[in-house]
mmCIF file of C-alpha atoms in Angstrom:
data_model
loop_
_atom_site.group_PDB
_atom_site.id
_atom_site.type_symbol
_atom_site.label_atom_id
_atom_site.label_comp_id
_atom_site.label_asym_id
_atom_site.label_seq_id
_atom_site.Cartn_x
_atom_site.Cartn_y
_atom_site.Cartn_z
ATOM 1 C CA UNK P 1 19.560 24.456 -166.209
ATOM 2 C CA UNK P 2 16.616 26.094 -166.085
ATOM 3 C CA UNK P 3 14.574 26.849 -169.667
ATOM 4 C CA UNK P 4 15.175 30.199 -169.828
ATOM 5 C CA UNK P 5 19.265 30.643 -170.712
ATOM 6 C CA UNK P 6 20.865 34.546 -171.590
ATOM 7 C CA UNK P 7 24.690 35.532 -170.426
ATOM 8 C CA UNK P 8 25.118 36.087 -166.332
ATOM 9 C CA UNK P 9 26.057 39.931 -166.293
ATOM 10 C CA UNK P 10 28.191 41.381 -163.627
ATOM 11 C CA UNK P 11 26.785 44.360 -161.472
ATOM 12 C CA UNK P 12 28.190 47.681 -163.142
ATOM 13 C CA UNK P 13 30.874 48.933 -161.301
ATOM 14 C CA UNK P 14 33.472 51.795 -161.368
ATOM 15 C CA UNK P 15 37.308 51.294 -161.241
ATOM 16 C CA UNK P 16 37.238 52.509 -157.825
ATOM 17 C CA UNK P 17 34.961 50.363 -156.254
ATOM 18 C CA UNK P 18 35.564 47.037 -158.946
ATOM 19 C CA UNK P 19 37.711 45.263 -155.931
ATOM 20 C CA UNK P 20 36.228 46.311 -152.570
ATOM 21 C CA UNK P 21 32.910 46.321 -153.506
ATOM 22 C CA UNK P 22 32.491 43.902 -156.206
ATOM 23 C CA UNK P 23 29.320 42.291 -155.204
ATOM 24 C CA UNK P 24 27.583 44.965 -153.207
ATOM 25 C CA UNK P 25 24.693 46.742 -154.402
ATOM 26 C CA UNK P 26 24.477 50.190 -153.809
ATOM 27 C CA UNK P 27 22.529 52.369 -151.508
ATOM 28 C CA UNK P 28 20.713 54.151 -153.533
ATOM 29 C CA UNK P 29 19.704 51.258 -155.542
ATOM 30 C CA UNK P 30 18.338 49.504 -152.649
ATOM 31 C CA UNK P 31 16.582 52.696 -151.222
ATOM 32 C CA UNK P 32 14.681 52.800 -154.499
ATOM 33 C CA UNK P 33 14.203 49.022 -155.439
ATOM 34 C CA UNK P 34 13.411 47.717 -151.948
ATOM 35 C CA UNK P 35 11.142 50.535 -150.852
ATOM 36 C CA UNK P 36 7.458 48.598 -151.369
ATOM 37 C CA UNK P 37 5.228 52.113 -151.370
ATOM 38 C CA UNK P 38 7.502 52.390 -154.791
ATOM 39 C CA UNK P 39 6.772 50.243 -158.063
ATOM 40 C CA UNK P 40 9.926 50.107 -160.224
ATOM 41 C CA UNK P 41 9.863 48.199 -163.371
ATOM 42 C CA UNK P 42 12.799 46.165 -162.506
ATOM 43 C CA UNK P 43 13.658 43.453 -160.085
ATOM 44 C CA UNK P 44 16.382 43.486 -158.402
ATOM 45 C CA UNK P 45 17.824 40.010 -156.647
ATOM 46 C CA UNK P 46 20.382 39.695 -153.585
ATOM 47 C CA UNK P 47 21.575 36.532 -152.517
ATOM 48 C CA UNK P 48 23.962 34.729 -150.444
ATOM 49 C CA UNK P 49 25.373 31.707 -150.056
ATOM 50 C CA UNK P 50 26.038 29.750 -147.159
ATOM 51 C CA UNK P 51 28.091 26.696 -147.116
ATOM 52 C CA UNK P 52 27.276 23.607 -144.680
ATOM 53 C CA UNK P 53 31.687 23.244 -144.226
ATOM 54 C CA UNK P 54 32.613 26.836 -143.184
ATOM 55 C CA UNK P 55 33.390 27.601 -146.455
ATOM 56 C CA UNK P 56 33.322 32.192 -146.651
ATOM 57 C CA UNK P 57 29.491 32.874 -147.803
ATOM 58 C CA UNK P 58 29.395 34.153 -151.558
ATOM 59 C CA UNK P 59 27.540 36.996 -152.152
ATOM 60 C CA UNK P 60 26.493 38.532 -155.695
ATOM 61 C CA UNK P 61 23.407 40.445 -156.918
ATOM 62 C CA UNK P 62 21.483 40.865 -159.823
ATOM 63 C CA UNK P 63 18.761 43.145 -162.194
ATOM 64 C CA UNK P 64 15.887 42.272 -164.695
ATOM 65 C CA UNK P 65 16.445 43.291 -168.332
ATOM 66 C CA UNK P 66 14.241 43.629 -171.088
ATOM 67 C CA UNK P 67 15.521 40.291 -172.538
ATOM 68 C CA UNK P 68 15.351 38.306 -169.022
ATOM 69 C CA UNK P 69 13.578 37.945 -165.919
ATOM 70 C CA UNK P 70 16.428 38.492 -162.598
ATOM 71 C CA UNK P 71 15.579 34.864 -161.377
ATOM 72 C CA UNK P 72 17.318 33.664 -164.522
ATOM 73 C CA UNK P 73 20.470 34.965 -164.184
ATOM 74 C CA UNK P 74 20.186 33.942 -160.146
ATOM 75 C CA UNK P 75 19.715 30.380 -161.347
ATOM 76 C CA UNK P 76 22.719 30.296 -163.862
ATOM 77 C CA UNK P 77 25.001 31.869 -161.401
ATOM 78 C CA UNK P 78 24.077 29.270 -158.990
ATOM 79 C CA UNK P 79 24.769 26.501 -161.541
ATOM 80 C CA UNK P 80 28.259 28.001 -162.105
ATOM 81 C CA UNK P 81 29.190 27.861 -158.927
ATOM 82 C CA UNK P 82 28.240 24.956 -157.392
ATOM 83 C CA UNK P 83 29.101 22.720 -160.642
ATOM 84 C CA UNK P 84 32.606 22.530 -159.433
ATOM 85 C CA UNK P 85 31.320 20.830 -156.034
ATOM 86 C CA UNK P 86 28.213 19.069 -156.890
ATOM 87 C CA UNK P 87 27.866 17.454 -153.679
ATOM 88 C CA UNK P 88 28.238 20.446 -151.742
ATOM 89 C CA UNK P 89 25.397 21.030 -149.389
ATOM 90 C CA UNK P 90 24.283 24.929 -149.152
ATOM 91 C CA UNK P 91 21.637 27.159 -148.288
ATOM 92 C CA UNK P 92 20.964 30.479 -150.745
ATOM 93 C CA UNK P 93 18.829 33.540 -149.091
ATOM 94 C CA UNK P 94 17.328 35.152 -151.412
ATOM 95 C CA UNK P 95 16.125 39.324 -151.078
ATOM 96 C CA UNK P 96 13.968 39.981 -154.334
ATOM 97 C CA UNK P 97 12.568 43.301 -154.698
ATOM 98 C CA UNK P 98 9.342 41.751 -156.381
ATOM 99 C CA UNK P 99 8.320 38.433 -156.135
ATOM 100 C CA UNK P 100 8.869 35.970 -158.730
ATOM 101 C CA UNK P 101 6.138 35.378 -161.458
ATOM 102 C CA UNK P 102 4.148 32.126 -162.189
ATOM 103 C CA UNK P 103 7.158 30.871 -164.460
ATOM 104 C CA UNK P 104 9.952 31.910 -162.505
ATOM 105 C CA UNK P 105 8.589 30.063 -159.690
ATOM 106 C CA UNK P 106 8.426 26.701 -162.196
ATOM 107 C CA UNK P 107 11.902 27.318 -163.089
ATOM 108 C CA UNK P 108 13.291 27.793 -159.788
ATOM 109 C CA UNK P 109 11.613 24.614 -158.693
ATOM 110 C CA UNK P 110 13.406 22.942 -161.546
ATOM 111 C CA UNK P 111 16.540 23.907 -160.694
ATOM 112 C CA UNK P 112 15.835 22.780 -156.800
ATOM 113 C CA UNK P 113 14.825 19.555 -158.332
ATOM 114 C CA UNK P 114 18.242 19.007 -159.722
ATOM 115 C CA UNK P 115 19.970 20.341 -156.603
ATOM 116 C CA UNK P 116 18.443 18.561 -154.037
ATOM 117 C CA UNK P 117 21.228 19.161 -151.539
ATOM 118 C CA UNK P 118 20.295 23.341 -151.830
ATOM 119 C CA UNK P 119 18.458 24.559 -149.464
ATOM 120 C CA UNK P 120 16.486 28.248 -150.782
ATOM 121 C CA UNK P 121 14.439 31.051 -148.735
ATOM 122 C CA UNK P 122 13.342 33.717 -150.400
ATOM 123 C CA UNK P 123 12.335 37.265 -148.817
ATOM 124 C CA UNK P 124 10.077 39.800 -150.834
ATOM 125 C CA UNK P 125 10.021 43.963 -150.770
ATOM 126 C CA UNK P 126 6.689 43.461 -152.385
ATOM 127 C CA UNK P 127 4.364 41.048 -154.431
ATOM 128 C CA UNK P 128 4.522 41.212 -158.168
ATOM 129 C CA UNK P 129 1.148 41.112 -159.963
ATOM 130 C CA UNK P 130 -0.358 39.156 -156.871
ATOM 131 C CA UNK P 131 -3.975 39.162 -158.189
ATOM 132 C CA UNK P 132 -2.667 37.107 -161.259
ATOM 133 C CA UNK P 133 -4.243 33.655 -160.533
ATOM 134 C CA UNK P 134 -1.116 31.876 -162.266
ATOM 135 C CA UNK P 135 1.595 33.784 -160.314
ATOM 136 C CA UNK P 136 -0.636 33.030 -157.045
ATOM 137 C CA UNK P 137 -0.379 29.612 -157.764
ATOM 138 C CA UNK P 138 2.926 29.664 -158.819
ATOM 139 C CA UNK P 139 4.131 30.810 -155.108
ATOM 140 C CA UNK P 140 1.892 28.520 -153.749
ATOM 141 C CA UNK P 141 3.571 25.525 -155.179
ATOM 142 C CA UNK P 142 6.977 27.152 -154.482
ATOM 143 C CA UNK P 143 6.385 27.069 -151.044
ATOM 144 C CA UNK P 144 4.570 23.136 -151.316
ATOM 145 C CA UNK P 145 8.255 22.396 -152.712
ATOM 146 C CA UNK P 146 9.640 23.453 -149.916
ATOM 147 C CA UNK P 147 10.519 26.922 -150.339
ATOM 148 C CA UNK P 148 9.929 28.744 -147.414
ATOM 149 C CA UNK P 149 8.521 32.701 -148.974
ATOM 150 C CA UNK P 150 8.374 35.617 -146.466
ATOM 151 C CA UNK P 151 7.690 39.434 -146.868
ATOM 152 C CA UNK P 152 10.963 41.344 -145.746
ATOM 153 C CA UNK P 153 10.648 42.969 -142.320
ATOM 154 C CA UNK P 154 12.870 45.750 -140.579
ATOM 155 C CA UNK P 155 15.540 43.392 -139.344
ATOM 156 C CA UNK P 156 16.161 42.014 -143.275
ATOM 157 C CA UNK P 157 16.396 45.485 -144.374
ATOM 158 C CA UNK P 158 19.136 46.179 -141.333
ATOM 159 C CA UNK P 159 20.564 42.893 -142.442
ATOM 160 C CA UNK P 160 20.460 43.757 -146.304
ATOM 161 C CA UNK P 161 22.158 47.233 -145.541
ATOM 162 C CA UNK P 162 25.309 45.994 -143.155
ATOM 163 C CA UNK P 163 26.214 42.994 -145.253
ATOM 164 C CA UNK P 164 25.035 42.950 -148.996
ATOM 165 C CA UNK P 165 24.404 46.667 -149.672
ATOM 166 C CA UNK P 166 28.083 48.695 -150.170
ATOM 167 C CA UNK P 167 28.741 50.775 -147.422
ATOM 168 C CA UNK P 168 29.525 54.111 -149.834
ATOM 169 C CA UNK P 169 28.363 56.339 -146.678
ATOM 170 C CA UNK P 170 29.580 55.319 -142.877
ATOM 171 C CA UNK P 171 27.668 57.511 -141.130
ATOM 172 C CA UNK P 172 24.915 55.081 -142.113
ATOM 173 C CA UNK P 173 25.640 51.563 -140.605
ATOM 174 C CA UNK P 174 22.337 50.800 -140.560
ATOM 175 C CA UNK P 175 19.064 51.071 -142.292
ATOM 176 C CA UNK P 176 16.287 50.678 -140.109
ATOM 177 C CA UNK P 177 13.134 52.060 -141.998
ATOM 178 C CA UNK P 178 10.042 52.171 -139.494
ATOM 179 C CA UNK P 179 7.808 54.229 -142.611
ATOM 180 C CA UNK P 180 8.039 51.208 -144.364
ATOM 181 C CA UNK P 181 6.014 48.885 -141.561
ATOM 182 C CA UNK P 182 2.639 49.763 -143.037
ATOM 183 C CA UNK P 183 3.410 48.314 -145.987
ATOM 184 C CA UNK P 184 5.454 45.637 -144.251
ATOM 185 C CA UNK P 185 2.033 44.550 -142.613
ATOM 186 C CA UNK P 186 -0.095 44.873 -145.347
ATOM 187 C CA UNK P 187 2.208 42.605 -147.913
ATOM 188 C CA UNK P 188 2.547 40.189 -145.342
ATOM 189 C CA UNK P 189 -1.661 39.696 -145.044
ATOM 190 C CA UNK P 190 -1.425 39.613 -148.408
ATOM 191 C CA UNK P 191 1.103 36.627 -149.152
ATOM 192 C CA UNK P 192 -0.818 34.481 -145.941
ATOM 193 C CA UNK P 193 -3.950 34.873 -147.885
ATOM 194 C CA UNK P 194 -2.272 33.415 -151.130
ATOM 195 C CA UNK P 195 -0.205 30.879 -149.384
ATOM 196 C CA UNK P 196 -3.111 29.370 -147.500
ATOM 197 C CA UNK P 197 -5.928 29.259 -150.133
ATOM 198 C CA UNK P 198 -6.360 25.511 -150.876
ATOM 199 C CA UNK P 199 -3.808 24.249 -153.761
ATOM 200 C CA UNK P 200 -6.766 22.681 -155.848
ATOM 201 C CA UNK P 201 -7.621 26.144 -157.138
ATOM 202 C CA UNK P 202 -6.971 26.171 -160.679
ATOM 203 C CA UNK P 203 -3.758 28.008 -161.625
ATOM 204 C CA UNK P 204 -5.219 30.060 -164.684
ATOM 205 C CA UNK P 205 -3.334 30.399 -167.352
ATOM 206 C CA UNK P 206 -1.221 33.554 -168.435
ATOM 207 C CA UNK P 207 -0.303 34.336 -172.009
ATOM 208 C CA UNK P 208 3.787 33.632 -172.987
ATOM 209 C CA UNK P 209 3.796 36.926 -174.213
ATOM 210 C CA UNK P 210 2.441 38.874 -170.900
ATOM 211 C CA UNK P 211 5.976 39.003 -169.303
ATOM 212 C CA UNK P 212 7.166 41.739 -166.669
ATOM 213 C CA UNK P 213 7.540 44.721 -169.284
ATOM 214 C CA UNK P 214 3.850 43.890 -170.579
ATOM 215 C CA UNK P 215 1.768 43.154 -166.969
ATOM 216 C CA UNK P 216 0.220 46.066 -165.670
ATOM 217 C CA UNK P 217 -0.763 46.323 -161.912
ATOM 218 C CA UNK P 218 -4.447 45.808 -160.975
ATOM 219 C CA UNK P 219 -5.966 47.796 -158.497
ATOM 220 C CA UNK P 220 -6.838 45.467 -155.391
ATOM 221 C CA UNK P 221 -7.756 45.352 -151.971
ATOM 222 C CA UNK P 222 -3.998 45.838 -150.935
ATOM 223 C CA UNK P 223 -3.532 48.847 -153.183
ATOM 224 C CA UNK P 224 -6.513 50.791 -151.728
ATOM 225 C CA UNK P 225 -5.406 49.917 -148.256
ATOM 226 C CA UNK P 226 -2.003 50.702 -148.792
ATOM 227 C CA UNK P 227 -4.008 54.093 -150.808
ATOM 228 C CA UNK P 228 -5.910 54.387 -147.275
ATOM 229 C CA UNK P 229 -2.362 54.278 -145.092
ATOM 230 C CA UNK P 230 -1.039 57.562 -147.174
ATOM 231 C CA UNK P 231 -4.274 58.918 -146.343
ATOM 232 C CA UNK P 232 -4.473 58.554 -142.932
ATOM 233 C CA UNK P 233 -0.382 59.751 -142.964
ATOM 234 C CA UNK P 234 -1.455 63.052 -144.672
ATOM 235 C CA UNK P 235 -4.635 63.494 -142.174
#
């Protein structure tokens, strides 16, 4: 498992909704979290299962607390339930509302490393402290492990919204937020530049301590273009 270990908590749920929509995140929550022109403090995590035998896709989400990054209770769910089938080839989409840091990215790759027969992509809102040279690196040698690390477009939020997101209101089947391609674009730039920068730049090092409740977010060339967008809106 990976280093990091805390309980795997359940989404909270009502007694209406604890059967039917057990695993589904909610719309609001996924308005707020996934919207990348906001910057919550917590990271939410969708995922999905799919199973190489026909086996029915598992689906289950996840939140950051103050004790624990998301990506560890995503890895210890994973454990759980593929321990019971070991040999059981898969492959887990992930829909993160930030992108992992520097560490989570180490961990994940550990856990890969002792899966080998789970295949993971992972699909971004937004990029979490990006000008961090450690967290840079850090999805940089995600993706040299084989990790394939996009920025979510219009069809994953459509995607998100029909089959992972609970469907509380359905005169909305579908979520299909043109507003949101500015930022779409500008993420996307972003995460080329880092993933094609050579991987013999130093990685920098980041103290323990400076975990997601401590990092603030710098002000780089992505925020003042995304800063320039609004403008031009408002103009």
């Amino acid at each position: 498992l990976p280093r990091h270990h805390g309980p795997v908590p359940g989404p909270p749920m009502t007694p209406w909704n604890l059967f039917r929509f057990r695993w589904k995140i909610s719309q609001k929550a996924f308005r707020k979290n996934y919207d990348p022109s906001i910057l919550p403090r917590e990271t939410y995590l969708l995922y999905e299962i799919k199973w190489s035998y026909g086996r029915r896709p598992w689906q289950r989400w996840f939140c950051s607390t103050s004790r624990e990054h998301v990506e560890m209770y995503f890895l210890n769910d994973v454990h759980e339930k593929l321990k019971n089938n070991p040999s059981a080839h898969c492959t887990i989409t992930c829909y993160m509302s930030w992108s992992p840091c520097g560490y989570c990215c180490e961990d994940i790759m550990d856990f890969l490393w002792e899966w080998p027969n789970v295949n993971l992509v992972i699909y971004v809102a937004r990029l979490y402290w990006h000008q961090n040279k450690f967290n840079r690196q850090g999805l940089r040698n995600l993706e040299s492990f084989g990790v394939p690390i996009k920025v979510m477009n219009l069809p994953d939020y459509s995607y998100c919204w029909r089959t992972l997101v609970n469907n509380e209101n359905s005169s909305e089947e579908d979520y299909w937020p043109m507003y949101l391609a500015p930022w779409i674009m500008l993420y996307s730039l972003e995460l080329q530049t880092i993933l094609q920068v050579s991987r013999t730049v130093g990685s920098g090092k980041v103290h323990p301590e400076m975990n997601h409740s401590h990092m603030q977010k710098p002000v780089s060339v992505l925020e003042i273009s995304l800063a320039s967008f609004g403008l031009s809106f408002v103009l």
